[in-house]
Amino acid sequence: MSPIDLIDSHAHLDMEEFDPDREAVLRRAAEAGIGAVLCPIEASSRRSLDVTLGLPSGRPAIYAAAGLHPHQAKLLSPAILSVVDKLASEKKICAIGEIGLDFHYDYAAPEEQKAAFREQLALARSVHLPAIVHSREAGPDILRAVQEEGFTNGGILHCFTEDWDLAAAMLDAGFFISFSGIITFPKSQALRDIVVKVPADRLLVETDAPYLAPVPHRGRRNEPAYVVETASCAARLKGLDLPRFAETVVRNFHALFPERV
Ligand SMILES: [Zn+2]
Ligand SMILES: [Zn+2]
C-alpha cells in the first residue's frame, strides 16, 4: 500500500484511449495512493455518460462532473441543458463541468462558447453545485462571465496555464486552482512561480489524462497514477513533503465538495 493518499481532480477516463485497460488504470491508481478521481462527463455524448457512470467506484472513488465542454459549445440546446440538469441530481455528480472558454482552438466560435459557459454557470447556480472551469487564452472573459452571472458557488479552475491576475481573481471568486503535469515541464517556470503564490489551502492537482503526462512520463498516455509526479513537484514548490502536501489536497477537495464527497 502506498504511504500517500492523493486525489486526481481531473481525468477523462471516458475517452477511448482507456478502452483497452480501464480497470488496470484504476488498479495502478490505487497502488500509487490515489484515493479518488474526478471525471468530467461530456454531456453531448451518451458514451461518455455511460462509461463514466459505469466506472467501478471503490478505491479510487470515482466522482464526476457533467457539462458541455467549450469545444462542443455549438451543441448547446435546451435538450443538452436538461441532460446536465438531470445529471446534477445524481449523487456521484459533484460539479457542473467542464465548462469554460478556449480561444486557443476554434472548435466553436467565441460567442457560442460564451453563451454555453454562461448558461451552464446559471445552471450550476440553480442546482447549487460548484463549476469545473476550463480557461485557455480566455482569462478576462472567464472572469467577466463569473462576475456578471453572480456565480459564487466556487469550483475548480482546472489545468491552470494562465497568469497570476486570473488566478488571484478566481481565488477571490471562491475557486480552487488545479495544476496539471505542465508544472513539471522545464519551460514552465512562470507557472511554477504561480504554484508558489497560490495558498496551500486552495490548491489541487490533476492529470487531465489522457493528455499532458508529467515528467518523467511526458509523451506517453497520461493516467491518474502519474498525478503523484505533479504532486511531488508542487509539494517541493510549497516546501512540504509529499504526504503532507497530499493531505492538504485531500482536505481541499473535501472542503470544495462537502456534501457529495
Ligand atoms: Zn479542460
Ligand atoms: Zn478536461
PDB file of N, CA, C and O in Angstrom, residues 8-22 24-26 28-29 32 34 37 158-159 178-185 205-231:
ATOM      1  N   ASP A   8      -6.723  12.823  -7.849  1.00  0.00           N
ATOM      2  CA  ASP A   8      -6.584  13.368  -9.204  1.00  0.00           C
ATOM      3  C   ASP A   8      -7.884  14.117  -9.496  1.00  0.00           C
ATOM      4  O   ASP A   8      -8.932  13.500  -9.671  1.00  0.00           O
ATOM      5  N   SER A   9      -7.817  15.440  -9.541  1.00  0.00           N
ATOM      6  CA  SER A   9      -9.056  16.218  -9.627  1.00  0.00           C
ATOM      7  C   SER A   9      -9.581  16.400 -11.056  1.00  0.00           C
ATOM      8  O   SER A   9     -10.585  17.084 -11.246  1.00  0.00           O
ATOM      9  N   HIS A  10      -8.939  15.753 -12.056  1.00  0.00           N
ATOM     10  CA  HIS A  10      -9.456  15.890 -13.423  1.00  0.00           C
ATOM     11  C   HIS A  10      -8.848  14.821 -14.325  1.00  0.00           C
ATOM     12  O   HIS A  10      -7.665  14.896 -14.679  1.00  0.00           O
ATOM     13  N   ALA A  11      -9.644  13.842 -14.717  1.00  0.00           N
ATOM     14  CA  ALA A  11      -9.161  12.805 -15.643  1.00  0.00           C
ATOM     15  C   ALA A  11     -10.310  12.364 -16.533  1.00  0.00           C
ATOM     16  O   ALA A  11     -11.402  12.079 -16.052  1.00  0.00           O
ATOM     17  N   HIS A  12     -10.028  12.310 -17.846  1.00  0.00           N
ATOM     18  CA  HIS A  12     -11.059  11.897 -18.813  1.00  0.00           C
ATOM     19  C   HIS A  12     -10.979  10.385 -19.018  1.00  0.00           C
ATOM     20  O   HIS A  12     -10.519   9.928 -20.067  1.00  0.00           O
ATOM     21  N   LEU A  13     -11.423   9.644 -18.018  1.00  0.00           N
ATOM     22  CA  LEU A  13     -11.335   8.183 -18.124  1.00  0.00           C
ATOM     23  C   LEU A  13     -12.374   7.607 -19.079  1.00  0.00           C
ATOM     24  O   LEU A  13     -12.354   6.423 -19.387  1.00  0.00           O
ATOM     25  N   ASP A  14     -13.297   8.463 -19.551  1.00  0.00           N
ATOM     26  CA  ASP A  14     -14.286   8.010 -20.545  1.00  0.00           C
ATOM     27  C   ASP A  14     -13.662   7.864 -21.931  1.00  0.00           C
ATOM     28  O   ASP A  14     -14.216   7.184 -22.792  1.00  0.00           O
ATOM     29  N   MET A  15     -12.515   8.477 -22.159  1.00  0.00           N
ATOM     30  CA  MET A  15     -12.010   8.539 -23.530  1.00  0.00           C
ATOM     31  C   MET A  15     -11.521   7.183 -24.026  1.00  0.00           C
ATOM     32  O   MET A  15     -11.122   6.326 -23.252  1.00  0.00           O
ATOM     33  N   GLU A  16     -11.560   7.046 -25.361  1.00  0.00           N
ATOM     34  CA  GLU A  16     -11.291   5.714 -25.918  1.00  0.00           C
ATOM     35  C   GLU A  16      -9.849   5.273 -25.704  1.00  0.00           C
ATOM     36  O   GLU A  16      -9.561   4.075 -25.745  1.00  0.00           O
ATOM     37  N   GLU A  17      -8.955   6.221 -25.400  1.00  0.00           N
ATOM     38  CA  GLU A  17      -7.576   5.843 -25.067  1.00  0.00           C
ATOM     39  C   GLU A  17      -7.546   4.833 -23.915  1.00  0.00           C
ATOM     40  O   GLU A  17      -6.572   4.100 -23.744  1.00  0.00           O
ATOM     41  N   PHE A  18      -8.609   4.833 -23.079  1.00  0.00           N
ATOM     42  CA  PHE A  18      -8.627   3.931 -21.928  1.00  0.00           C
ATOM     43  C   PHE A  18      -9.464   2.679 -22.158  1.00  0.00           C
ATOM     44  O   PHE A  18      -9.593   1.857 -21.258  1.00  0.00           O
ATOM     45  N   ASP A  19     -10.030   2.549 -23.368  1.00  0.00           N
ATOM     46  CA  ASP A  19     -10.875   1.377 -23.627  1.00  0.00           C
ATOM     47  C   ASP A  19     -10.153   0.042 -23.370  1.00  0.00           C
ATOM     48  O   ASP A  19     -10.748  -0.881 -22.835  1.00  0.00           O
ATOM     49  N   PRO A  20      -8.858  -0.076 -23.761  1.00  0.00           N
ATOM     50  CA  PRO A  20      -8.233  -1.389 -23.601  1.00  0.00           C
ATOM     51  C   PRO A  20      -7.979  -1.800 -22.150  1.00  0.00           C
ATOM     52  O   PRO A  20      -7.888  -2.985 -21.858  1.00  0.00           O
ATOM     53  N   ASP A  21      -7.820  -0.837 -21.236  1.00  0.00           N
ATOM     54  CA  ASP A  21      -7.309  -1.239 -19.906  1.00  0.00           C
ATOM     55  C   ASP A  21      -7.805  -0.353 -18.755  1.00  0.00           C
ATOM     56  O   ASP A  21      -7.075  -0.105 -17.797  1.00  0.00           O
ATOM     57  N   ARG A  22      -9.081   0.082 -18.848  1.00  0.00           N
ATOM     58  CA  ARG A  22      -9.601   0.988 -17.820  1.00  0.00           C
ATOM     59  C   ARG A  22      -9.436   0.430 -16.397  1.00  0.00           C
ATOM     60  O   ARG A  22      -9.070   1.153 -15.475  1.00  0.00           O
ATOM     61  N   ALA A  24      -7.241  -1.751 -15.265  1.00  0.00           N
ATOM     62  CA  ALA A  24      -5.830  -1.774 -14.869  1.00  0.00           C
ATOM     63  C   ALA A  24      -5.365  -0.357 -14.502  1.00  0.00           C
ATOM     64  O   ALA A  24      -4.576  -0.166 -13.570  1.00  0.00           O
ATOM     65  N   VAL A  25      -5.880   0.632 -15.227  1.00  0.00           N
ATOM     66  CA  VAL A  25      -5.548   2.032 -14.933  1.00  0.00           C
ATOM     67  C   VAL A  25      -6.005   2.384 -13.515  1.00  0.00           C
ATOM     68  O   VAL A  25      -5.264   3.004 -12.741  1.00  0.00           O
ATOM     69  N   LEU A  26      -7.213   1.956 -13.163  1.00  0.00           N
ATOM     70  CA  LEU A  26      -7.730   2.245 -11.827  1.00  0.00           C
ATOM     71  C   LEU A  26      -6.938   1.481 -10.758  1.00  0.00           C
ATOM     72  O   LEU A  26      -6.672   2.009  -9.681  1.00  0.00           O
ATOM     73  N   ARG A  28      -3.760   0.602 -10.962  1.00  0.00           N
ATOM     74  CA  ARG A  28      -2.458   1.277 -10.790  1.00  0.00           C
ATOM     75  C   ARG A  28      -2.626   2.571 -10.000  1.00  0.00           C
ATOM     76  O   ARG A  28      -1.758   2.946  -9.213  1.00  0.00           O
ATOM     77  N   ALA A  29      -3.762   3.245 -10.196  1.00  0.00           N
ATOM     78  CA  ALA A  29      -4.017   4.470  -9.431  1.00  0.00           C
ATOM     79  C   ALA A  29      -4.078   4.140  -7.942  1.00  0.00           C
ATOM     80  O   ALA A  29      -3.440   4.811  -7.120  1.00  0.00           O
ATOM     81  N   ALA A  32      -0.773   3.495  -6.496  1.00  0.00           N
ATOM     82  CA  ALA A  32       0.059   4.699  -6.382  1.00  0.00           C
ATOM     83  C   ALA A  32      -0.436   5.621  -5.263  1.00  0.00           C
ATOM     84  O   ALA A  32       0.157   6.675  -5.028  1.00  0.00           O
ATOM     85  N   ILE A  34      -3.750   6.839  -5.011  1.00  0.00           N
ATOM     86  CA  ILE A  34      -4.815   7.748  -5.438  1.00  0.00           C
ATOM     87  C   ILE A  34      -6.145   7.253  -4.852  1.00  0.00           C
ATOM     88  O   ILE A  34      -6.630   6.178  -5.213  1.00  0.00           O
ATOM     89  N   VAL A  37     -10.753  10.045  -7.924  1.00  0.00           N
ATOM     90  CA  VAL A  37     -10.532  10.679  -9.233  1.00  0.00           C
ATOM     91  C   VAL A  37     -11.828  11.376  -9.613  1.00  0.00           C
ATOM     92  O   VAL A  37     -12.909  10.809  -9.481  1.00  0.00           O
ATOM     93  N   HIS A 158      -9.410  24.480 -13.731  1.00  0.00           N
ATOM     94  CA  HIS A 158      -8.618  23.273 -13.933  1.00  0.00           C
ATOM     95  C   HIS A 158      -7.506  23.481 -14.957  1.00  0.00           C
ATOM     96  O   HIS A 158      -7.574  24.379 -15.791  1.00  0.00           O
ATOM     97  N   CYS A 159      -6.483  22.638 -14.866  1.00  0.00           N
ATOM     98  CA  CYS A 159      -5.322  22.672 -15.760  1.00  0.00           C
ATOM     99  C   CYS A 159      -4.845  24.102 -15.958  1.00  0.00           C
ATOM    100  O   CYS A 159      -4.762  24.600 -17.080  1.00  0.00           O
ATOM    101  N   SER A 178      -6.275  24.224  -9.929  1.00  0.00           N
ATOM    102  CA  SER A 178      -5.727  22.881 -10.109  1.00  0.00           C
ATOM    103  C   SER A 178      -4.620  22.901 -11.163  1.00  0.00           C
ATOM    104  O   SER A 178      -4.814  23.402 -12.270  1.00  0.00           O
ATOM    105  N   PHE A 179      -3.478  22.323 -10.789  1.00  0.00           N
ATOM    106  CA  PHE A 179      -2.321  22.300 -11.687  1.00  0.00           C
ATOM    107  C   PHE A 179      -2.117  20.898 -12.253  1.00  0.00           C
ATOM    108  O   PHE A 179      -2.285  19.898 -11.558  1.00  0.00           O
ATOM    109  N   SER A 180      -1.719  20.871 -13.524  1.00  0.00           N
ATOM    110  CA  SER A 180      -1.504  19.598 -14.223  1.00  0.00           C
ATOM    111  C   SER A 180      -0.001  19.332 -14.350  1.00  0.00           C
ATOM    112  O   SER A 180       0.835  20.099 -13.842  1.00  0.00           O
ATOM    113  N   GLY A 181       0.329  18.271 -15.080  1.00  0.00           N
ATOM    114  CA  GLY A 181       1.721  17.907 -15.327  1.00  0.00           C
ATOM    115  C   GLY A 181       2.543  18.988 -16.008  1.00  0.00           C
ATOM    116  O   GLY A 181       3.781  18.914 -16.026  1.00  0.00           O
ATOM    117  N   ILE A 182       1.884  19.999 -16.539  1.00  0.00           N
ATOM    118  CA  ILE A 182       2.616  21.095 -17.202  1.00  0.00           C
ATOM    119  C   ILE A 182       3.619  21.735 -16.235  1.00  0.00           C
ATOM    120  O   ILE A 182       4.676  22.189 -16.662  1.00  0.00           O
ATOM    121  N   ILE A 183       3.307  21.720 -14.923  1.00  0.00           N
ATOM    122  CA  ILE A 183       4.245  22.366 -13.979  1.00  0.00           C
ATOM    123  C   ILE A 183       5.578  21.613 -13.888  1.00  0.00           C
ATOM    124  O   ILE A 183       6.552  22.168 -13.393  1.00  0.00           O
ATOM    125  N   THR A 184       5.618  20.369 -14.383  1.00  0.00           N
ATOM    126  CA  THR A 184       6.889  19.611 -14.339  1.00  0.00           C
ATOM    127  C   THR A 184       7.733  19.833 -15.591  1.00  0.00           C
ATOM    128  O   THR A 184       8.849  19.346 -15.665  1.00  0.00           O
ATOM    129  N   PHE A 185       7.183  20.537 -16.586  1.00  0.00           N
ATOM    130  CA  PHE A 185       7.927  20.721 -17.836  1.00  0.00           C
ATOM    131  C   PHE A 185       9.008  21.792 -17.630  1.00  0.00           C
ATOM    132  O   PHE A 185       8.774  22.805 -16.970  1.00  0.00           O
ATOM    133  N   VAL A 205      -4.317  19.202  -7.593  1.00  0.00           N
ATOM    134  CA  VAL A 205      -3.519  18.689  -8.708  1.00  0.00           C
ATOM    135  C   VAL A 205      -4.362  17.717  -9.526  1.00  0.00           C
ATOM    136  O   VAL A 205      -5.322  17.143  -9.023  1.00  0.00           O
ATOM    137  N   GLU A 206      -3.977  17.572 -10.776  1.00  0.00           N
ATOM    138  CA  GLU A 206      -4.753  16.728 -11.684  1.00  0.00           C
ATOM    139  C   GLU A 206      -3.837  16.180 -12.770  1.00  0.00           C
ATOM    140  O   GLU A 206      -2.738  16.696 -12.996  1.00  0.00           O
ATOM    141  N   THR A 207      -4.347  15.158 -13.470  1.00  0.00           N
ATOM    142  CA  THR A 207      -3.608  14.682 -14.640  1.00  0.00           C
ATOM    143  C   THR A 207      -4.113  15.314 -15.931  1.00  0.00           C
ATOM    144  O   THR A 207      -3.352  15.542 -16.849  1.00  0.00           O
ATOM    145  N   ASP A 208      -5.439  15.553 -16.026  1.00  0.00           N
ATOM    146  CA  ASP A 208      -6.084  15.863 -17.312  1.00  0.00           C
ATOM    147  C   ASP A 208      -5.820  14.706 -18.290  1.00  0.00           C
ATOM    148  O   ASP A 208      -5.741  14.896 -19.504  1.00  0.00           O
ATOM    149  N   ALA A 209      -5.702  13.496 -17.740  1.00  0.00           N
ATOM    150  CA  ALA A 209      -5.481  12.304 -18.562  1.00  0.00           C
ATOM    151  C   ALA A 209      -6.600  12.181 -19.607  1.00  0.00           C
ATOM    152  O   ALA A 209      -7.736  12.525 -19.310  1.00  0.00           O
ATOM    153  N   PRO A 210      -6.265  11.699 -20.801  1.00  0.00           N
ATOM    154  CA  PRO A 210      -5.003  11.069 -21.233  1.00  0.00           C
ATOM    155  C   PRO A 210      -3.916  12.044 -21.701  1.00  0.00           C
ATOM    156  O   PRO A 210      -2.892  11.617 -22.216  1.00  0.00           O
ATOM    157  N   TYR A 211      -4.162  13.343 -21.524  1.00  0.00           N
ATOM    158  CA  TYR A 211      -3.212  14.350 -22.034  1.00  0.00           C
ATOM    159  C   TYR A 211      -2.174  14.704 -20.966  1.00  0.00           C
ATOM    160  O   TYR A 211      -2.352  14.420 -19.785  1.00  0.00           O
ATOM    161  N   LEU A 212      -1.117  15.415 -21.407  1.00  0.00           N
ATOM    162  CA  LEU A 212      -0.226  16.144 -20.516  1.00  0.00           C
ATOM    163  C   LEU A 212       0.464  15.336 -19.428  1.00  0.00           C
ATOM    164  O   LEU A 212       0.544  15.765 -18.281  1.00  0.00           O
ATOM    165  N   ALA A 213       0.968  14.159 -19.783  1.00  0.00           N
ATOM    166  CA  ALA A 213       1.682  13.357 -18.782  1.00  0.00           C
ATOM    167  C   ALA A 213       2.865  14.147 -18.227  1.00  0.00           C
ATOM    168  O   ALA A 213       3.609  14.782 -18.981  1.00  0.00           O
ATOM    169  N   PRO A 214       3.026  14.126 -16.908  1.00  0.00           N
ATOM    170  CA  PRO A 214       4.147  14.861 -16.298  1.00  0.00           C
ATOM    171  C   PRO A 214       5.477  14.170 -16.582  1.00  0.00           C
ATOM    172  O   PRO A 214       5.520  12.975 -16.868  1.00  0.00           O
ATOM    173  N   VAL A 215       6.549  14.921 -16.461  1.00  0.00           N
ATOM    174  CA  VAL A 215       7.900  14.351 -16.452  1.00  0.00           C
ATOM    175  C   VAL A 215       7.939  13.359 -15.279  1.00  0.00           C
ATOM    176  O   VAL A 215       7.425  13.703 -14.207  1.00  0.00           O
ATOM    177  N   PRO A 216       8.441  12.151 -15.359  1.00  0.00           N
ATOM    178  CA  PRO A 216       9.215  11.572 -16.454  1.00  0.00           C
ATOM    179  C   PRO A 216       8.378  10.749 -17.448  1.00  0.00           C
ATOM    180  O   PRO A 216       8.963   9.995 -18.217  1.00  0.00           O
ATOM    181  N   HIS A 217       7.071  10.893 -17.431  1.00  0.00           N
ATOM    182  CA  HIS A 217       6.221  10.102 -18.331  1.00  0.00           C
ATOM    183  C   HIS A 217       5.838  10.888 -19.581  1.00  0.00           C
ATOM    184  O   HIS A 217       5.043  10.433 -20.386  1.00  0.00           O
ATOM    185  N   ARG A 218       6.351  12.096 -19.703  1.00  0.00           N
ATOM    186  CA  ARG A 218       5.952  13.015 -20.769  1.00  0.00           C
ATOM    187  C   ARG A 218       5.990  12.329 -22.133  1.00  0.00           C
ATOM    188  O   ARG A 218       6.944  11.622 -22.443  1.00  0.00           O
ATOM    189  N   GLY A 219       4.913  12.564 -22.917  1.00  0.00           N
ATOM    190  CA  GLY A 219       4.858  11.983 -24.257  1.00  0.00           C
ATOM    191  C   GLY A 219       4.053  10.698 -24.291  1.00  0.00           C
ATOM    192  O   GLY A 219       3.639  10.248 -25.350  1.00  0.00           O
ATOM    193  N   ARG A 220       3.839  10.083 -23.104  1.00  0.00           N
ATOM    194  CA  ARG A 220       3.031   8.867 -23.063  1.00  0.00           C
ATOM    195  C   ARG A 220       1.585   9.219 -22.743  1.00  0.00           C
ATOM    196  O   ARG A 220       1.272  10.341 -22.371  1.00  0.00           O
ATOM    197  N   ARG A 221       0.711   8.230 -22.835  1.00  0.00           N
ATOM    198  CA  ARG A 221      -0.660   8.437 -22.366  1.00  0.00           C
ATOM    199  C   ARG A 221      -0.602   8.711 -20.861  1.00  0.00           C
ATOM    200  O   ARG A 221       0.048   7.985 -20.115  1.00  0.00           O
ATOM    201  N   ASN A 222      -1.282   9.740 -20.442  1.00  0.00           N
ATOM    202  CA  ASN A 222      -1.307  10.063 -19.016  1.00  0.00           C
ATOM    203  C   ASN A 222      -2.371   9.217 -18.326  1.00  0.00           C
ATOM    204  O   ASN A 222      -3.346   8.814 -18.960  1.00  0.00           O
ATOM    205  N   GLU A 223      -2.199   8.975 -17.023  1.00  0.00           N
ATOM    206  CA  GLU A 223      -3.223   8.260 -16.256  1.00  0.00           C
ATOM    207  C   GLU A 223      -3.129   8.690 -14.792  1.00  0.00           C
ATOM    208  O   GLU A 223      -2.101   9.227 -14.359  1.00  0.00           O
ATOM    209  N   PRO A 224      -4.212   8.493 -14.025  1.00  0.00           N
ATOM    210  CA  PRO A 224      -4.266   9.048 -12.666  1.00  0.00           C
ATOM    211  C   PRO A 224      -3.064   8.730 -11.781  1.00  0.00           C
ATOM    212  O   PRO A 224      -2.653   9.585 -10.975  1.00  0.00           O
ATOM    213  N   ALA A 225      -2.448   7.546 -11.920  1.00  0.00           N
ATOM    214  CA  ALA A 225      -1.296   7.217 -11.063  1.00  0.00           C
ATOM    215  C   ALA A 225      -0.188   8.268 -11.189  1.00  0.00           C
ATOM    216  O   ALA A 225       0.556   8.518 -10.238  1.00  0.00           O
ATOM    217  N   TYR A 226      -0.088   8.888 -12.364  1.00  0.00           N
ATOM    218  CA  TYR A 226       1.012   9.834 -12.608  1.00  0.00           C
ATOM    219  C   TYR A 226       0.821  11.177 -11.906  1.00  0.00           C
ATOM    220  O   TYR A 226       1.715  12.022 -11.904  1.00  0.00           O
ATOM    221  N   VAL A 227      -0.350  11.398 -11.305  1.00  0.00           N
ATOM    222  CA  VAL A 227      -0.561  12.677 -10.609  1.00  0.00           C
ATOM    223  C   VAL A 227       0.415  12.801  -9.440  1.00  0.00           C
ATOM    224  O   VAL A 227       0.682  13.906  -8.956  1.00  0.00           O
ATOM    225  N   VAL A 228       0.993  11.670  -9.017  1.00  0.00           N
ATOM    226  CA  VAL A 228       1.993  11.694  -7.947  1.00  0.00           C
ATOM    227  C   VAL A 228       3.191  12.566  -8.355  1.00  0.00           C
ATOM    228  O   VAL A 228       3.752  13.290  -7.531  1.00  0.00           O
ATOM    229  N   GLU A 229       3.583  12.503  -9.633  1.00  0.00           N
ATOM    230  CA  GLU A 229       4.728  13.309 -10.089  1.00  0.00           C
ATOM    231  C   GLU A 229       4.418  14.800 -10.019  1.00  0.00           C
ATOM    232  O   GLU A 229       5.239  15.614  -9.608  1.00  0.00           O
ATOM    233  N   THR A 230       3.191  15.147 -10.414  1.00  0.00           N
ATOM    234  CA  THR A 230       2.780  16.554 -10.363  1.00  0.00           C
ATOM    235  C   THR A 230       2.693  17.017  -8.911  1.00  0.00           C
ATOM    236  O   THR A 230       3.120  18.118  -8.568  1.00  0.00           O
ATOM    237  N   ALA A 231       2.162  16.145  -8.059  1.00  0.00           N
ATOM    238  CA  ALA A 231       2.062  16.481  -6.635  1.00  0.00           C
ATOM    239  C   ALA A 231       3.446  16.636  -6.010  1.00  0.00           C
ATOM    240  O   ALA A 231       3.664  17.538  -5.191  1.00  0.00           O
TER     241      ALA A 231
END
